[in-house]
CSV table of C-alpha atoms in Angstrom, one decimal:
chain,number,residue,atom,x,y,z
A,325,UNK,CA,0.0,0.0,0.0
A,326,UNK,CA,1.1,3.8,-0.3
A,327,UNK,CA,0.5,6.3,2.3
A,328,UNK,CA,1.6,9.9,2.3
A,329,UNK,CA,4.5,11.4,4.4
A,330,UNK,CA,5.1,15.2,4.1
A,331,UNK,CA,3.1,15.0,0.4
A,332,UNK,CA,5.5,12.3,-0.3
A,333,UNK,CA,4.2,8.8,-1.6
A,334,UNK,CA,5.7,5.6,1.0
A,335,UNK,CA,5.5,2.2,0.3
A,336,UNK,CA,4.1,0.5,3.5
A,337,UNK,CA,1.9,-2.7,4.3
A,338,UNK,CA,-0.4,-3.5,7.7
A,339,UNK,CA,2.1,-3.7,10.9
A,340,UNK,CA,4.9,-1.0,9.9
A,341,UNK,CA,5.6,1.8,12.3
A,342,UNK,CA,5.0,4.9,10.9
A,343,UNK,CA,8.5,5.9,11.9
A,344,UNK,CA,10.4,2.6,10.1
A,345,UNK,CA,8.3,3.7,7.4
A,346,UNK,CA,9.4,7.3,6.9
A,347,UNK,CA,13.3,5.8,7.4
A,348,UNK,CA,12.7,2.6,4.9
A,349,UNK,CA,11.3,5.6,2.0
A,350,UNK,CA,13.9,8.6,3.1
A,351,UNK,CA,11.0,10.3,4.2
A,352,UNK,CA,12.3,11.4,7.4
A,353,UNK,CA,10.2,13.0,10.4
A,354,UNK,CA,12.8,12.9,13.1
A,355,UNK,CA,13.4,10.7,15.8
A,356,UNK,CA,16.0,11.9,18.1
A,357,UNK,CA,15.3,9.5,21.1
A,358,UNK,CA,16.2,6.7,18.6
A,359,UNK,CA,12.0,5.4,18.7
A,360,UNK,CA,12.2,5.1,22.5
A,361,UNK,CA,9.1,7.6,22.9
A,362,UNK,CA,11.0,9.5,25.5
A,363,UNK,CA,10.9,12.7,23.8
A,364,UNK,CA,8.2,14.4,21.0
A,365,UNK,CA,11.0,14.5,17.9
A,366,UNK,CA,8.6,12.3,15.7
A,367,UNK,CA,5.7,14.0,16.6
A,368,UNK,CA,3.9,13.8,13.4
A,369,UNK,CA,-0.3,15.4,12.3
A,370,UNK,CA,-2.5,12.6,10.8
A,371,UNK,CA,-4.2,14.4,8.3
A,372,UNK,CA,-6.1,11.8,7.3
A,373,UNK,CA,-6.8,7.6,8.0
A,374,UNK,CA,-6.3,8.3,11.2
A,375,UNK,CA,-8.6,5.0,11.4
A,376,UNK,CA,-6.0,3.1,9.8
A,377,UNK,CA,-3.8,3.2,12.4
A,378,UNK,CA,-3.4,2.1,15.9
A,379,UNK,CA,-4.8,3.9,19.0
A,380,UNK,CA,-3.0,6.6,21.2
A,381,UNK,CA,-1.5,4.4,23.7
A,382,UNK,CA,0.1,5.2,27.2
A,383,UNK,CA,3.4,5.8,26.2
A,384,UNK,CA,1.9,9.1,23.2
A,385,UNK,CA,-0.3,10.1,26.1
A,386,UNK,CA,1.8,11.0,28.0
A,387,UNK,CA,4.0,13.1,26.2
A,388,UNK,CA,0.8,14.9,23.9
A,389,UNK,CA,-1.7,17.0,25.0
A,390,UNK,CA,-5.1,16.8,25.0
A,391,UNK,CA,-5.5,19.7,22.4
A,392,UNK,CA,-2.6,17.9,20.2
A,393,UNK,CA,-4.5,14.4,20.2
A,394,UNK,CA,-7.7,16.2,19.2
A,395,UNK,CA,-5.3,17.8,16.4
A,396,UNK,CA,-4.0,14.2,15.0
A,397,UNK,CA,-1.5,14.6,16.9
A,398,UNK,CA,1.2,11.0,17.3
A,399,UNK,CA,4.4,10.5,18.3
A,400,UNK,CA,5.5,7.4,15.2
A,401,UNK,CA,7.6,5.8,17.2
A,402,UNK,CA,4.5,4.3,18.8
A,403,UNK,CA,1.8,4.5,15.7
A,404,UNK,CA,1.4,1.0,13.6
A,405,UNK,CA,-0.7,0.9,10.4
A,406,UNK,CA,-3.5,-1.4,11.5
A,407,UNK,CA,-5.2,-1.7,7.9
A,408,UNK,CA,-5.5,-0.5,4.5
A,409,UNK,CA,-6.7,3.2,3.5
A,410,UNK,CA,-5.5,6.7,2.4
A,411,UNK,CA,-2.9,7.7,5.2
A,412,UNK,CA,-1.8,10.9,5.4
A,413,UNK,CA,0.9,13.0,7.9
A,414,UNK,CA,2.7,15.6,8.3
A,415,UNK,CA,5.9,15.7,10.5
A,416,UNK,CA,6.1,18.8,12.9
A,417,UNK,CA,9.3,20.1,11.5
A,418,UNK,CA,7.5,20.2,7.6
A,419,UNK,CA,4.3,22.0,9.3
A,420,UNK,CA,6.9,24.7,10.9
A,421,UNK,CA,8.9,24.7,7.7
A,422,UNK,CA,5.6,25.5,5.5
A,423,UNK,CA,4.5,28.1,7.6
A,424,UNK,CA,8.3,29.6,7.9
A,425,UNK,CA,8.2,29.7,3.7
A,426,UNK,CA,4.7,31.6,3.6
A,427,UNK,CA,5.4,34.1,5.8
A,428,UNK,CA,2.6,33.5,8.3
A,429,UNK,CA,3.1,35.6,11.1
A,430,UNK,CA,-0.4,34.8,12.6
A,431,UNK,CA,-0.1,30.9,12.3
A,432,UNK,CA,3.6,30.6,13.1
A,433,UNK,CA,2.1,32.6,16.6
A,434,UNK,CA,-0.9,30.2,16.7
A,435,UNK,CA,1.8,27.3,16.6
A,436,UNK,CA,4.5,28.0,18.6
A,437,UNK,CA,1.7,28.9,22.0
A,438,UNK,CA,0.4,25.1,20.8
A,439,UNK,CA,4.2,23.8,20.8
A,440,UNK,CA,4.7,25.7,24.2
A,441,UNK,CA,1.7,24.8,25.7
A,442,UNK,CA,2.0,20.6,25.5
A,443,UNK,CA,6.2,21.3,26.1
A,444,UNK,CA,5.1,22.8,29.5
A,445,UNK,CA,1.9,20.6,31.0
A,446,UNK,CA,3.2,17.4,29.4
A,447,UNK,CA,6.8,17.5,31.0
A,448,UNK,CA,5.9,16.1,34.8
A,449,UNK,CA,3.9,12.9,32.8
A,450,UNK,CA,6.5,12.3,30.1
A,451,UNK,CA,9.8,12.1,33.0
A,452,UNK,CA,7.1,9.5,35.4
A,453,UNK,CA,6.5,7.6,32.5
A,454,UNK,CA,9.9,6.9,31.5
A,455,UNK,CA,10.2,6.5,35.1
A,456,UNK,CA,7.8,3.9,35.0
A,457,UNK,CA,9.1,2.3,31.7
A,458,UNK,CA,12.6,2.0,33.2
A,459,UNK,CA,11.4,0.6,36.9
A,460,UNK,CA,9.1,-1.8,35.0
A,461,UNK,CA,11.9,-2.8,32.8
A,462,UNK,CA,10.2,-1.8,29.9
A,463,UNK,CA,13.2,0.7,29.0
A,464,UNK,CA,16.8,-0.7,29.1
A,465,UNK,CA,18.6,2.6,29.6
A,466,UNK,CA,22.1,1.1,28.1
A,467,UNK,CA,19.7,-0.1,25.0
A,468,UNK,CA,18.2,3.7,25.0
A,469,UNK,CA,21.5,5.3,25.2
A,470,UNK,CA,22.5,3.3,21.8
A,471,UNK,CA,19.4,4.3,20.1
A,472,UNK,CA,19.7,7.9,21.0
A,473,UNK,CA,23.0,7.7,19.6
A,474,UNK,CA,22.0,6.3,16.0
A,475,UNK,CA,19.1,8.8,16.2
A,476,UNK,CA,21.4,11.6,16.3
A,477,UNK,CA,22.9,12.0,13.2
A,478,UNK,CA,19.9,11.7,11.1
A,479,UNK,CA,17.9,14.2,13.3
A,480,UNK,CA,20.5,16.3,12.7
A,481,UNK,CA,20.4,16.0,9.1
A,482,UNK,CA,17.0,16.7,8.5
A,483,UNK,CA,17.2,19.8,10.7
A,484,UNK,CA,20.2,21.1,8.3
A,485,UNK,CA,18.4,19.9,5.1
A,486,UNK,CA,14.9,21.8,6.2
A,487,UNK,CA,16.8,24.9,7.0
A,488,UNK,CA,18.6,24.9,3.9
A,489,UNK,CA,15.6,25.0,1.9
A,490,UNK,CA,14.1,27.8,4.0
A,491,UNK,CA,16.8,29.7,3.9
A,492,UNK,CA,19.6,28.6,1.1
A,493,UNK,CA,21.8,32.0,1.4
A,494,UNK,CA,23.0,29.9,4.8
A,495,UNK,CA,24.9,27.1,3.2
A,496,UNK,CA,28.1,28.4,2.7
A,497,UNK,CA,28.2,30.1,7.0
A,498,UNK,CA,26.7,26.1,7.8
A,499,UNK,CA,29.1,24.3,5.7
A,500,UNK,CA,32.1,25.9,7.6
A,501,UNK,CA,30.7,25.8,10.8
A,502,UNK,CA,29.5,22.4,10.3
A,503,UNK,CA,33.2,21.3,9.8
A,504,UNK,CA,33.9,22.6,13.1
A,505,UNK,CA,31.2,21.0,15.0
A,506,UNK,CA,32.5,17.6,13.4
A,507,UNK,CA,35.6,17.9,15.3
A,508,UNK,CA,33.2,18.0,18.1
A,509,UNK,CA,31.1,15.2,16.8
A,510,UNK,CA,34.5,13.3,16.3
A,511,UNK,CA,36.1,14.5,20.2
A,512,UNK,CA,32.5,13.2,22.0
A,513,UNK,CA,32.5,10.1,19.8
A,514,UNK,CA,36.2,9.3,21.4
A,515,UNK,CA,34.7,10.0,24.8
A,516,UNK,CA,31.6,7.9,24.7
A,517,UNK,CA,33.9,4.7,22.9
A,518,UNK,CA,35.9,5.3,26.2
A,519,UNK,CA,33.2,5.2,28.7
A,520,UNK,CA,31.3,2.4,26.6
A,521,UNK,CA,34.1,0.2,26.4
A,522,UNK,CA,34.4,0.4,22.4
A,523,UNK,CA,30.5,-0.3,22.2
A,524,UNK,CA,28.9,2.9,21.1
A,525,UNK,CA,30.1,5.5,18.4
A,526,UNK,CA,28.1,8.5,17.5
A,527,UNK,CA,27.0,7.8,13.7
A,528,UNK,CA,29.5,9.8,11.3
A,529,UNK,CA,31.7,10.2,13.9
A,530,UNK,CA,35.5,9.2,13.8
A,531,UNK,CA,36.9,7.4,16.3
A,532,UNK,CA,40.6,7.7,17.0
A,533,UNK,CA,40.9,4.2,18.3
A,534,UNK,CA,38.7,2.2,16.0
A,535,UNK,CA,39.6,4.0,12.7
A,536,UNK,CA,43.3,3.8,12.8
A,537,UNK,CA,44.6,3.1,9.4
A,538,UNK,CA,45.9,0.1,8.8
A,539,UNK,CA,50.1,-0.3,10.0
A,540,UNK,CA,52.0,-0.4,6.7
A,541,UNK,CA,53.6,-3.6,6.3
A,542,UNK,CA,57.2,-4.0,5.7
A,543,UNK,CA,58.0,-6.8,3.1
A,544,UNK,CA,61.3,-8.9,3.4
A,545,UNK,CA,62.8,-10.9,0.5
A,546,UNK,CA,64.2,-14.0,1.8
A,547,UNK,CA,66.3,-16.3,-0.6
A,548,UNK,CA,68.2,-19.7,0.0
A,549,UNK,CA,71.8,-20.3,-1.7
């Protein structure tokens, strides 16, 4: 079946995440948590099948207000296409992006008291339920703490490519100062392969241990008389 992510046609069948769907057809929405529905990155609107697709479970609740829910509001970490239909989202970071590009002072104000609002009176439930997630055992922080990490870099990415296309006379001030934060990227990576025992890399890091280049090898002629 196809549904529509951000306008853009997906390939998807009954049981997909909405999340592993947007990552399977480079349709990114964002998922900086790594899909462990400790944060609101993949927040996504359903604009339409919202019958096609699983209920609002404990975990969304939590983290999504009221208002938001009423809105379509979903976190796709934690939405699974039930059946087939006409699906329709939009990621939170396209819906600010469109509104950025037409210039709508009056919706962009409409949207950020929204964004504000669930931020503020949704904090308190979100931190008990990870709380209760982790006491439960329902959340392996070590497991989290990899996911975040391969979340990361494709967050990342998508914020950079949306910003770009909002505002393209940035490149050329990103570029060079995205050189420098790799440096960063590259230092924290060597930090967290130290404290992880050469488990965990951040994703398009470098690691100085792991990606030493190979010791030349000196070659010896040995002949018998």
């Amino acid at each position: 079946m196809i549904i529509y992510i951000n306008d853009k046609p997906c390939d998807a069948k009954v049981g997909d995440l909405l999340l592993n769907t947007a990552k399977q057809n480079k349709s990114h929405i964002g998922y900086i948590c790594g899909g462990n529905a400790i944060c609101q990155s993949c927040f996504v609107y359903v604009l339409e099948g919202a019958d096609c697709l699983s209920k609002p479970g404990e975990d969304e609740k939590a983290f999504i207000s009221d208002k938001l829910l009423a809105e379509g509001g979903r976190l796709a970490c934690r939405t699974t296409i039930v059946k087939e239909g006409t699906i329709r989202v939009l990621s939170r970071a396209e819906k600010f992006r469109r509104i950025v590009l037409g210039l709508n002072l009056p919706d962009f104000i409409t949207y950020a008291q929204a964004i504000g609002y669930n931020v503020t009176t949704k904090l308190p439930s979100g931190v008990s339920s990870i709380v209760s997630r982790v006491q439960s055992g329902r959340l392996k922080p070590v497991e989290s703490i990899g996911k975040i990490a391969s979340g990361l870099s494709p967050a990342s990415q998508l914020v950079y490519n949306n910003f770009v296309e909002a505002f393209p006379f940035m490149q050329m001030p990103l570029d060079m100062a995205g050189n420098t934060a790799k440096g960063a990227i590259d230092t924290a990576s060597g930090a967290l392969c130290a404290v992880s025992g050469g488990r965990l890399h951040l994703p398009g890091s470098t690691c100085a241990t792991h990606d030493k280049p190979a010791e030349a090898i000196e070659r010896i002629t040995i002949s018998a008389k």
